[in-house]
Amino acid sequence: FEITQLLIAHGLEDLIDGSRLRGERTVDAVKTWTKDNAKAMSLISSSMEQTQLQGLITCRSAYEMWQSLVRTYEQRSASSKLLLMQRYHEYRMGLNDSVVEHVTHIKNLVSQLRDVGQQIDETDIMTKILGSLPAKYNTLVTAWDSVPLSYQLVGNLLERLIKEESRMAGEDEIAGALATVSLNKKKGMKNPRNQKNRKSRNDEKR
């Protein structure tokens, strides 16, 4: 994009879009084309990294340079899209991730895919969010199917996920507290001092 704007600023964009090729021209026209072509090639080269110039060494015109850059970009875009699609389909919510982190990660992947031309709609995103959740969210996943279509939006899904996450966290906290109480009781029963005191009290009753 920056190179295109640079060439437009110098009135040389017609040298890369194919509308002004060298061809058979008058002597003056050839001189003008040669001068403009050299200038355009210089502008393109000065905008490239040294490693990128290696593939342009054999180019004899600004048009050839531009076509080479376009092919390279398209190849990289296709490769990048393939890699992103693979990451998108393989992604699963991590054990220590919150639902907000989970949804944010998917949104970031979607944004990157859209940047390389991949179309992903709201339904696709919700399907990915639900399909990559741990098994403990199965109840919510099933319940979401019965939600009216007009309400099935990513924002509403995230809201439900946050509530479900909070509910499960509360249940885990209660279960943990009960387990601690139960463990303390068992430890108390096994303590020799407690057993001795209990025996003494029983003897006194007799």
mmCIF file of C-alpha atoms in Angstrom:
data_model
loop_
_atom_site.group_PDB
_atom_site.id
_atom_site.type_symbol
_atom_site.label_atom_id
_atom_site.label_comp_id
_atom_site.label_asym_id
_atom_site.label_seq_id
_atom_site.Cartn_x
_atom_site.Cartn_y
_atom_site.Cartn_z
ATOM 1 C CA PHE A 1 0.000 0.000 0.000
ATOM 2 C CA GLU A 2 2.795 2.435 0.929
ATOM 3 C CA ILE A 3 4.655 1.668 -2.303
ATOM 4 C CA THR A 4 1.490 2.267 -4.338
ATOM 5 C CA GLN A 5 0.941 5.642 -2.665
ATOM 6 C CA LEU A 6 4.577 6.565 -3.276
ATOM 7 C CA LEU A 7 4.308 5.775 -6.985
ATOM 8 C CA ILE A 8 1.012 7.661 -7.271
ATOM 9 C CA ALA A 9 2.637 10.692 -5.638
ATOM 10 C CA HIS A 10 5.280 10.654 -8.393
ATOM 11 C CA GLY A 11 2.761 10.002 -11.180
ATOM 12 C CA LEU A 12 4.226 6.578 -11.931
ATOM 13 C CA GLU A 13 1.377 4.248 -10.972
ATOM 14 C CA ASP A 14 0.665 3.464 -14.639
ATOM 15 C CA LEU A 15 4.049 1.720 -14.816
ATOM 16 C CA ILE A 16 2.950 -1.014 -12.393
ATOM 17 C CA ASP A 17 -0.680 -1.535 -13.420
ATOM 18 C CA GLY A 18 0.264 -2.491 -16.982
ATOM 19 C CA SER A 19 -1.261 0.547 -18.678
ATOM 20 C CA ARG A 20 2.140 1.986 -19.723
ATOM 21 C CA LEU A 21 4.501 -0.666 -21.024
ATOM 22 C CA ARG A 22 7.600 0.033 -23.125
ATOM 23 C CA GLY A 23 6.360 -1.492 -26.397
ATOM 24 C CA GLU A 24 7.084 0.126 -29.751
ATOM 25 C CA ARG A 25 7.196 3.868 -29.196
ATOM 26 C CA THR A 26 8.821 6.963 -30.620
ATOM 27 C CA VAL A 27 12.359 7.756 -29.555
ATOM 28 C CA ASP A 28 11.182 10.484 -27.180
ATOM 29 C CA ALA A 29 8.485 8.234 -25.700
ATOM 30 C CA VAL A 30 11.023 5.465 -25.104
ATOM 31 C CA LYS A 31 13.373 7.915 -23.395
ATOM 32 C CA THR A 32 10.566 9.137 -21.145
ATOM 33 C CA TRP A 33 9.482 5.588 -20.344
ATOM 34 C CA THR A 34 13.076 4.512 -19.594
ATOM 35 C CA LYS A 35 13.569 7.453 -17.242
ATOM 36 C CA ASP A 36 10.238 6.938 -15.451
ATOM 37 C CA ASN A 37 10.751 3.174 -15.252
ATOM 38 C CA ALA A 38 14.175 3.623 -13.647
ATOM 39 C CA LYS A 39 12.670 6.051 -11.142
ATOM 40 C CA ALA A 40 9.804 3.676 -10.322
ATOM 41 C CA MET A 41 12.208 0.751 -9.898
ATOM 42 C CA SER A 42 14.332 2.879 -7.583
ATOM 43 C CA LEU A 43 11.302 3.854 -5.475
ATOM 44 C CA ILE A 44 10.186 0.233 -5.183
ATOM 45 C CA SER A 45 13.704 -0.967 -4.292
ATOM 46 C CA SER A 46 14.182 1.716 -1.637
ATOM 47 C CA SER A 47 10.970 0.566 0.055
ATOM 48 C CA MET A 48 12.113 -3.063 0.294
ATOM 49 C CA GLU A 49 14.213 -4.897 2.863
ATOM 50 C CA GLN A 50 17.522 -6.278 1.616
ATOM 51 C CA THR A 51 16.220 -9.853 1.843
ATOM 52 C CA GLN A 52 13.171 -8.949 -0.267
ATOM 53 C CA LEU A 53 15.324 -7.521 -3.055
ATOM 54 C CA GLN A 54 16.858 -10.917 -3.808
ATOM 55 C CA GLY A 55 13.741 -11.996 -5.690
ATOM 56 C CA LEU A 56 13.681 -8.792 -7.764
ATOM 57 C CA ILE A 57 17.240 -8.855 -9.132
ATOM 58 C CA THR A 58 16.241 -10.311 -12.514
ATOM 59 C CA CYS A 59 13.334 -7.884 -13.057
ATOM 60 C CA ARG A 60 13.892 -5.453 -15.945
ATOM 61 C CA SER A 61 10.958 -3.124 -15.325
ATOM 62 C CA ALA A 62 8.862 -1.684 -12.517
ATOM 63 C CA TYR A 63 5.943 -3.739 -13.829
ATOM 64 C CA GLU A 64 7.914 -6.999 -13.498
ATOM 65 C CA MET A 65 9.008 -6.017 -9.989
ATOM 66 C CA TRP A 66 5.434 -5.289 -9.010
ATOM 67 C CA GLN A 67 4.111 -8.570 -10.398
ATOM 68 C CA SER A 68 6.827 -10.457 -8.515
ATOM 69 C CA LEU A 69 5.870 -8.716 -5.266
ATOM 70 C CA VAL A 70 2.178 -9.459 -5.826
ATOM 71 C CA ARG A 71 2.882 -13.174 -6.388
ATOM 72 C CA THR A 72 5.058 -13.330 -3.264
ATOM 73 C CA TYR A 73 2.404 -11.571 -1.181
ATOM 74 C CA GLU A 74 -0.352 -13.870 -2.451
ATOM 75 C CA GLN A 75 1.724 -16.964 -1.648
ATOM 76 C CA ARG A 76 2.464 -15.696 1.848
ATOM 77 C CA SER A 77 -1.184 -14.769 2.377
ATOM 78 C CA ALA A 78 -2.326 -18.247 1.339
ATOM 79 C CA SER A 79 0.248 -19.843 3.630
ATOM 80 C CA SER A 80 -0.708 -17.512 6.479
ATOM 81 C CA LYS A 81 -4.414 -18.238 5.976
ATOM 82 C CA LEU A 82 -3.794 -21.990 6.057
ATOM 83 C CA LEU A 83 -1.791 -21.674 9.271
ATOM 84 C CA LEU A 84 -4.432 -19.469 10.921
ATOM 85 C CA MET A 85 -7.250 -21.805 9.889
ATOM 86 C CA GLN A 86 -5.364 -24.706 11.444
ATOM 87 C CA ARG A 87 -4.843 -22.786 14.690
ATOM 88 C CA TYR A 88 -8.509 -21.743 14.690
ATOM 89 C CA HIS A 89 -9.862 -25.285 14.252
ATOM 90 C CA GLU A 90 -7.419 -26.880 16.710
ATOM 91 C CA TYR A 91 -7.881 -24.309 19.475
ATOM 92 C CA ARG A 92 -9.476 -25.478 22.738
ATOM 93 C CA MET A 93 -10.098 -23.604 25.973
ATOM 94 C CA GLY A 94 -7.201 -24.090 28.413
ATOM 95 C CA LEU A 95 -7.774 -25.583 31.873
ATOM 96 C CA ASN A 96 -6.725 -22.348 33.581
ATOM 97 C CA ASP A 97 -8.421 -19.972 31.122
ATOM 98 C CA SER A 98 -11.421 -17.883 32.093
ATOM 99 C CA VAL A 99 -14.372 -17.731 29.692
ATOM 100 C CA VAL A 100 -13.489 -14.104 28.913
ATOM 101 C CA GLU A 101 -9.959 -15.152 27.926
ATOM 102 C CA HIS A 102 -11.409 -18.025 25.899
ATOM 103 C CA VAL A 103 -13.783 -15.833 23.893
ATOM 104 C CA THR A 104 -11.157 -13.095 23.457
ATOM 105 C CA HIS A 105 -8.673 -15.604 22.042
ATOM 106 C CA ILE A 106 -11.211 -16.826 19.477
ATOM 107 C CA LYS A 107 -12.123 -13.253 18.519
ATOM 108 C CA ASN A 108 -8.451 -12.462 17.942
ATOM 109 C CA LEU A 109 -8.073 -15.496 15.670
ATOM 110 C CA VAL A 110 -11.212 -14.481 13.765
ATOM 111 C CA SER A 111 -9.865 -10.950 13.324
ATOM 112 C CA GLN A 112 -6.589 -12.310 11.890
ATOM 113 C CA LEU A 113 -8.479 -14.615 9.526
ATOM 114 C CA ARG A 114 -10.684 -11.798 8.291
ATOM 115 C CA ASP A 115 -7.552 -9.748 7.594
ATOM 116 C CA VAL A 116 -6.431 -12.415 5.096
ATOM 117 C CA GLY A 117 -9.857 -12.607 3.444
ATOM 118 C CA GLN A 118 -11.486 -15.496 5.310
ATOM 119 C CA GLN A 119 -15.200 -14.921 5.905
ATOM 120 C CA ILE A 120 -16.392 -15.904 9.398
ATOM 121 C CA ASP A 121 -19.838 -14.858 10.623
ATOM 122 C CA GLU A 122 -21.433 -14.582 14.078
ATOM 123 C CA THR A 123 -22.806 -18.133 13.977
ATOM 124 C CA ASP A 124 -19.371 -19.536 13.126
ATOM 125 C CA ILE A 125 -17.858 -17.734 16.113
ATOM 126 C CA MET A 126 -20.520 -19.007 18.540
ATOM 127 C CA THR A 127 -20.135 -22.537 17.185
ATOM 128 C CA LYS A 128 -16.388 -22.345 17.789
ATOM 129 C CA ILE A 129 -16.812 -20.919 21.304
ATOM 130 C CA LEU A 130 -19.255 -23.657 22.329
ATOM 131 C CA GLY A 131 -17.411 -26.464 20.566
ATOM 132 C CA SER A 132 -14.093 -25.700 22.255
ATOM 133 C CA LEU A 133 -15.391 -25.575 25.854
ATOM 134 C CA PRO A 134 -14.478 -28.222 28.483
ATOM 135 C CA ALA A 135 -17.027 -30.958 29.257
ATOM 136 C CA LYS A 136 -18.137 -29.189 32.459
ATOM 137 C CA TYR A 137 -19.995 -26.666 30.269
ATOM 138 C CA ASN A 138 -22.036 -29.345 28.475
ATOM 139 C CA THR A 139 -25.255 -28.336 30.244
ATOM 140 C CA LEU A 140 -24.933 -24.762 29.002
ATOM 141 C CA VAL A 141 -24.046 -25.920 25.478
ATOM 142 C CA THR A 142 -27.209 -28.038 25.353
ATOM 143 C CA ALA A 143 -29.360 -25.246 26.809
ATOM 144 C CA TRP A 144 -28.062 -22.735 24.254
ATOM 145 C CA ASP A 145 -29.789 -24.666 21.458
ATOM 146 C CA SER A 146 -33.170 -23.721 22.929
ATOM 147 C CA VAL A 147 -32.346 -20.003 23.067
ATOM 148 C CA PRO A 148 -34.351 -17.916 20.518
ATOM 149 C CA LEU A 149 -32.338 -17.203 17.366
ATOM 150 C CA SER A 150 -32.770 -13.449 17.810
ATOM 151 C CA TYR A 151 -30.979 -13.736 21.169
ATOM 152 C CA GLN A 152 -28.146 -15.929 19.905
ATOM 153 C CA LEU A 153 -25.350 -13.368 19.758
ATOM 154 C CA VAL A 154 -21.723 -13.620 20.868
ATOM 155 C CA GLY A 155 -22.240 -10.959 23.552
ATOM 156 C CA ASN A 156 -25.229 -12.805 25.041
ATOM 157 C CA LEU A 157 -23.360 -16.109 24.928
ATOM 158 C CA LEU A 158 -20.412 -14.595 26.785
ATOM 159 C CA GLU A 159 -22.794 -13.225 29.428
ATOM 160 C CA ARG A 160 -24.231 -16.708 30.007
ATOM 161 C CA LEU A 161 -20.784 -18.256 30.114
ATOM 162 C CA ILE A 162 -19.635 -15.786 32.770
ATOM 163 C CA LYS A 163 -22.704 -16.588 34.913
ATOM 164 C CA GLU A 164 -22.113 -20.318 34.513
ATOM 165 C CA GLU A 165 -18.447 -19.900 35.397
ATOM 166 C CA SER A 166 -19.382 -17.972 38.566
ATOM 167 C CA ARG A 167 -21.977 -20.583 39.541
ATOM 168 C CA MET A 168 -19.513 -23.444 39.161
ATOM 169 C CA ALA A 169 -16.834 -21.523 41.060
ATOM 170 C CA GLY A 170 -19.304 -21.067 43.942
ATOM 171 C CA GLU A 171 -20.137 -24.767 43.973
ATOM 172 C CA ASP A 172 -16.445 -25.670 43.971
ATOM 173 C CA GLU A 173 -15.856 -23.322 46.900
ATOM 174 C CA ILE A 174 -18.662 -24.911 48.935
ATOM 175 C CA ALA A 175 -17.471 -28.412 48.069
ATOM 176 C CA GLY A 176 -13.943 -27.460 49.107
ATOM 177 C CA ALA A 177 -15.143 -26.083 52.440
ATOM 178 C CA LEU A 178 -17.172 -29.230 53.178
ATOM 179 C CA ALA A 179 -14.207 -31.418 52.291
ATOM 180 C CA THR A 180 -12.007 -29.437 54.690
ATOM 181 C CA VAL A 181 -14.527 -29.799 57.529
ATOM 182 C CA SER A 182 -14.830 -33.532 56.885
ATOM 183 C CA LEU A 183 -11.051 -33.935 56.832
ATOM 184 C CA ASN A 184 -10.661 -32.028 60.092
ATOM 185 C CA LYS A 185 -13.255 -34.252 61.762
ATOM 186 C CA LYS A 186 -11.420 -37.371 60.652
ATOM 187 C CA LYS A 187 -8.121 -35.980 61.913
ATOM 188 C CA GLY A 188 -9.743 -35.121 65.230
ATOM 189 C CA MET A 189 -11.062 -38.644 65.672
ATOM 190 C CA LYS A 190 -7.621 -40.133 65.007
ATOM 191 C CA ASN A 191 -5.815 -37.791 67.414
ATOM 192 C CA PRO A 192 -4.649 -39.907 70.461
ATOM 193 C CA ARG A 193 -5.263 -37.005 72.855
ATOM 194 C CA ASN A 194 -8.859 -36.714 71.704
ATOM 195 C CA GLN A 195 -9.316 -40.455 72.089
ATOM 196 C CA LYS A 196 -7.856 -40.311 75.641
ATOM 197 C CA ASN A 197 -10.150 -37.434 76.593
ATOM 198 C CA ARG A 198 -13.103 -39.280 75.150
ATOM 199 C CA LYS A 199 -12.170 -42.388 77.171
ATOM 200 C CA SER A 200 -11.840 -40.340 80.369
ATOM 201 C CA ARG A 201 -15.271 -38.843 79.874
ATOM 202 C CA ASN A 202 -16.730 -42.294 79.337
ATOM 203 C CA ASP A 203 -15.069 -43.554 82.569
ATOM 204 C CA GLU A 204 -16.495 -40.627 84.531
ATOM 205 C CA LYS A 205 -19.989 -41.430 83.290
ATOM 206 C CA ARG A 206 -19.612 -44.952 84.652
#
